[in-house]
Amino acid sequence: MLFVWCIAALAGAAVANVGGGVIIDPDGDGLPGVAGGVPSDLTIDPAPGVSAEDMAGGAWAGTAYAFDSSTGVGRVLGPSGTQTLNASAPTGDGEIYMAGRGGTLWIIDPSTGLARAAAGITLADVRGLALSPSGKVFAVNEIAFGQPDELHAIDPQSGNSVRIGSMGLPGVQGLAFCGDTLYAYDIGPGNGIGQGLVTVDVNNAQTTDVDPNQNSSPQIGIQTISCGPDGKLYGGRSEMYRIDTVTADEELVGSGGYSDVRGWDFLEAGGPVCRYTIKKSRAKRGCETCPPKGSSYRTEGQCEDVKDCNKKLKTTIACPDGNGICKLKGKAESCS
């Protein structure tokens, strides 16, 4: 059985010729060799359901977890029913998208941990997923180990994807929006030392290092990032770190109850947010599907009453379907 699994793992591994030798990344973490819990990391007794945890996600081997972002502690929900999970994003309605190898976009039920297929996708090695405020799903796809990753936009209903461009980085292992800004985390070309936190231009995939003097740490090995309600990113793999989006500083939150996590995200049942009625919507740079005038636009700004929201909205968002941007103006309609 072990021999059969090894052959299957190598058959799906990322391979590249580097310096005359063959580099194999069988566990999809951007580093040569197997470092995570493969083929199974079900080493902790499963516990059903999410209680007070505010995050959910999954590991490379397919285990689904719930997490508490205030302590960094997690616990097993159970097997998801699939493997090679390597990226996640919120769905926008309280569940989690996940993808990796195998050509499927999955949805994880945070109450059971079970995965169900959302759509077949043409991206063979997804290393990052992100949901924009406008509802557009972005993905990082690895072409080959050690080569620059690419940014794509995915339609989660059909699975169709549009290539935006090369990110110029060979080790992107996480993707997340905080507000209208897209962030990624780069761990480098196989040694765990990359640029760390970068911003990503959603129109051309170009990246900008948040702090050129601060690189990623191979000891930490961040594999996923997600934006919290405090406006900071939460990244990790077998430990949880709080990452400042301005300074790129990383602060340990905690650990325990999980291992080799490749995707986690905040569940979106945490409270009402400001919503605006679109009054003006202008498509730019080739976008054809901007939110129409009169439609409702959901922001990330939390509120208790509509009086907590800015009266007017003025923002630029990524095009929901393809390249380009949308310039929006709106009026506060509700806190819900």
C-alpha positions in Angstrom: 0.0 0.0 0.0 2.8 2.4 0.9 4.6 1.6 -2.4 1.4 2.3 -4.4 0.9 5.7 -2.6 4.4 6.8 -3.3 4.1 6.2 -7.0 0.8 8.1 -7.1 2.3 11.0 -5.1 5.3 11.3 -7.4 3.0 11.1 -10.5 1.2 14.2 -9.3 4.2 16.0 -8.0 5.7 19.3 -9.3 9.0 18.6 -11.0 11.7 20.9 -12.4 15.3 20.7 -13.5 17.3 22.9 -11.3 21.1 23.1 -11.6 21.2 19.9 -13.6 19.2 17.9 -11.0 15.6 17.0 -10.7 13.7 18.8 -7.9 10.4 17.1 -6.7 7.8 18.8 -4.6 5.4 15.9 -3.8 3.5 17.6 -1.0 2.9 20.9 -2.8 4.5 23.2 -0.1 7.0 24.9 -2.4 9.9 23.0 -0.9 11.7 19.9 -2.1 10.8 16.6 -0.4 8.0 15.7 1.9 7.8 18.0 5.0 4.1 17.8 5.9 1.9 15.0 7.2 1.5 12.9 4.1 -0.4 10.8 3.2 -2.6 11.3 6.3 -2.5 13.8 9.2 -5.5 12.5 11.1 -3.4 12.2 14.3 -6.0 13.9 16.5 -9.4 12.5 17.4 -12.0 14.2 15.3 -14.6 16.4 17.0 -17.8 17.2 15.2 -19.0 20.7 14.4 -17.6 24.2 14.8 -18.3 25.7 18.2 -16.8 29.1 19.1 -14.1 29.0 16.3 -14.2 31.7 13.7 -12.1 30.0 11.0 -12.1 26.8 9.0 -9.8 25.2 6.5 -7.9 22.1 5.5 -4.6 20.3 5.3 -2.7 18.9 2.3 -3.7 15.4 3.2 -7.4 16.3 3.4 -8.1 16.8 7.1 -10.6 19.6 7.8 -10.1 21.8 10.8 -11.8 24.6 12.8 -9.6 27.4 14.3 -9.9 30.1 17.0 -8.1 33.2 15.7 -7.8 34.6 19.2 -5.6 31.7 20.5 -4.3 30.1 17.3 -5.6 26.8 18.4 -7.5 24.4 16.1 -9.2 21.0 16.2 -10.0 18.3 13.7 -13.5 18.3 12.2 -12.8 15.1 10.3 -11.7 14.0 6.8 -12.9 16.2 4.0 -13.1 13.3 1.6 -10.4 14.6 -0.8 -6.7 15.2 -0.7 -3.9 17.6 -2.0 -5.7 20.6 -0.7 -3.4 23.6 -1.0 -5.4 26.9 -1.1 -8.6 28.4 0.3 -10.9 31.4 0.1 -14.2 32.3 1.7 -17.3 31.6 -0.4 -19.0 34.7 0.9 -21.9 32.8 2.6 -20.2 31.0 5.5 -18.3 28.2 3.7 -14.8 27.8 2.3 -13.5 27.2 -1.2 -10.5 25.0 -1.4 -8.4 23.8 -4.3 -5.0 22.2 -5.0 -4.1 19.5 -7.4 -6.6 17.4 -9.3 -8.5 20.1 -11.3 -11.5 20.6 -8.8 -12.7 23.6 -6.9 -14.1 22.3 -3.6 -16.5 23.8 -1.0 -15.8 22.8 2.6 -18.8 22.6 5.0 -17.4 24.2 8.2 -19.9 22.2 10.3 -18.8 18.8 9.1 -15.5 19.4 7.3 -16.9 17.5 4.2 -16.0 18.7 0.8 -18.3 18.9 -2.2 -17.3 19.8 -5.8 -18.2 23.3 -6.9 -16.7 23.0 -10.4 -14.0 21.4 -12.5 -11.1 23.8 -13.2 -8.3 23.8 -15.7 -5.7 24.9 -13.2 -3.6 21.9 -12.3 -1.7 23.2 -9.2 -3.5 25.9 -7.3 -1.3 27.5 -4.5 -3.6 30.4 -3.5 -7.2 31.5 -3.6 -8.9 34.8 -2.7 -12.4 36.2 -2.8 -12.6 39.9 -3.8 -15.1 42.3 -2.2 -17.0 42.2 -5.6 -17.2 38.4 -5.4 -14.5 37.6 -7.9 -12.3 34.6 -7.2 -8.6 34.8 -7.9 -6.2 31.9 -8.0 -2.4 31.4 -8.0 -1.4 28.5 -10.3 2.1 26.9 -10.3 3.3 26.1 -13.8 6.4 24.1 -12.7 8.5 24.0 -9.5 10.9 27.0 -9.4 9.2 28.9 -12.2 7.1 32.1 -11.7 3.6 31.5 -10.6 0.6 32.9 -12.5 -2.5 34.8 -11.4 -5.9 33.7 -12.7 -9.5 34.7 -12.2 -11.9 31.8 -11.8 -15.7 31.6 -12.3 -16.7 29.4 -9.3 -19.9 28.3 -11.1 -18.5 27.2 -14.4 -14.8 26.7 -13.4 -13.7 28.7 -16.4 -10.5 30.7 -15.7 -8.8 33.8 -17.3 -5.0 34.2 -17.0 -4.1 37.6 -15.8 -0.3 37.3 -15.9 2.9 36.1 -14.3 3.5 37.1 -10.7 7.2 37.0 -11.2 7.6 35.0 -8.0 8.3 31.2 -7.8 7.0 30.4 -4.4 3.6 32.0 -3.8 1.7 29.9 -1.1 -1.1 32.2 0.0 -3.6 34.8 -1.4 -6.1 37.0 0.4 -7.9 40.4 0.1 -7.9 42.9 2.9 -10.4 45.5 1.8 -9.7 46.2 -1.9 -6.0 45.2 -1.7 -4.9 41.7 -2.8 -2.0 40.2 -0.8 0.1 37.2 -1.4 2.9 35.4 0.5 6.0 34.2 -1.3 8.3 31.6 0.3 10.9 31.6 -2.5 12.4 29.2 -5.0 12.6 26.0 -3.0 14.6 27.2 0.1 11.8 28.7 2.1 13.3 32.2 1.8 11.2 34.5 -0.4 9.9 38.1 -0.4 7.3 37.2 2.2 4.3 39.5 2.2 3.6 41.3 -1.2 0.7 43.2 -2.7 -0.7 42.0 -6.1 -2.0 44.2 -8.9 -5.2 42.4 -10.0 -5.0 43.9 -13.5 -1.5 42.6 -14.5 -0.4 40.2 -11.6 2.6 42.4 -10.8 3.7 42.2 -7.1 5.2 44.7 -4.7 7.2 43.7 -1.7 5.6 45.2 1.5 9.0 45.3 3.2 12.0 44.5 1.1 14.1 44.1 4.3 11.9 41.3 5.7 11.9 37.9 4.0 9.9 34.8 4.6 11.2 32.4 7.3 11.8 28.7 6.3 11.3 27.8 10.0 7.7 29.3 9.9 6.9 28.1 6.4 3.6 30.1 5.9 1.3 28.3 3.5 -1.9 30.3 3.8 -3.1 33.8 4.6 -6.6 35.2 5.4 -7.8 38.7 6.3 -9.3 39.0 9.8 -11.9 41.5 11.0 -9.1 43.5 12.6 -7.7 44.2 9.1 -4.6 42.1 9.7 -3.7 38.9 7.9 -3.6 35.5 9.7 -1.0 33.2 8.2 0.6 29.9 9.1 0.9 26.2 8.5 1.3 24.4 11.9 1.2 27.6 13.8 -0.9 30.8 13.5 0.7 34.2 13.0 -0.8 37.7 12.8 0.7 39.7 10.0 0.7 43.5 9.8 -0.3 44.5 6.3 1.7 47.8 6.6 5.0 46.6 8.2 4.8 42.8 7.3 5.7 42.1 10.9 4.7 38.6 12.0 3.4 37.9 15.6 2.8 34.4 16.9 -0.8 33.9 17.9 -0.6 30.3 19.0 -0.7 26.7 17.8 -2.0 23.2 18.7 -4.5 20.7 17.3 -3.5 20.9 13.6 -0.6 20.3 11.2 0.3 21.1 7.6 -2.6 23.4 7.0 -2.6 24.8 3.5 -5.8 26.9 3.6 -7.8 28.6 6.3 -10.3 31.4 6.2 -12.6 33.4 8.4 -16.3 32.3 8.4 -18.5 35.1 7.4 -21.3 34.8 9.9 -19.6 37.2 12.3 -22.0 40.2 12.1 -23.5 42.8 9.9 -21.5 44.9 7.4 -22.2 48.2 5.5 -24.1 47.8 2.2 -24.4 50.5 -0.4 -26.8 51.1 -3.4 -24.7 51.6 -6.5 -25.4 55.0 -8.0 -22.7 55.1 -10.6 -20.7 52.2 -12.1 -18.0 52.8 -14.7 -16.1 49.9 -16.4 -12.5 50.6 -17.3 -9.6 48.8 -19.0 -11.8 46.3 -20.9 -14.1 45.2 -18.1 -17.6 44.2 -19.3 -19.4 43.1 -16.1 -19.3 45.8 -13.4 -22.0 45.8 -10.7 -25.0 47.6 -12.3 -26.5 50.8 -11.2 -29.1 50.2 -8.5 -27.5 46.9 -7.3 -26.4 46.3 -3.7 -22.7 46.3 -2.9 -21.4 44.6 0.2 -18.3 46.0 2.0 -16.0 44.6 4.6 -16.8 47.4 7.1 -18.5 46.0 10.2 -21.3 47.9 11.8 -24.2 47.8 14.3 -26.3 50.4 12.6 -26.4 52.1 9.2 -25.3 55.3 11.0 -21.9 53.6 11.6 -21.3 53.5 7.8 -20.0 56.3 5.6 -22.9 58.0 3.9 -21.2 57.6 0.5 -19.1 55.0 -1.2 -16.3 55.8 -3.7 -14.1 52.9 -4.6 -12.3 51.0 -7.4 -12.6 47.2 -7.5 -11.3 44.4 -9.7 -13.6 43.5 -12.6 -15.8 40.6 -11.5 -15.2 38.7 -14.8 -11.9 39.2 -16.5 -9.3 41.9 -16.7 -10.0 45.6 -15.9 -11.5 47.6 -13.1 -14.9 49.1 -12.0 -15.2 52.5 -10.5 -18.1 52.7 -8.1 -20.1 55.4 -6.3 -22.9 54.6 -4.0 -25.1 55.6 -1.1 -25.4 53.8 2.2 -28.5 51.6 2.3 -28.2 49.3 5.3 -26.2 47.6 8.0 -26.9 43.9 7.5 
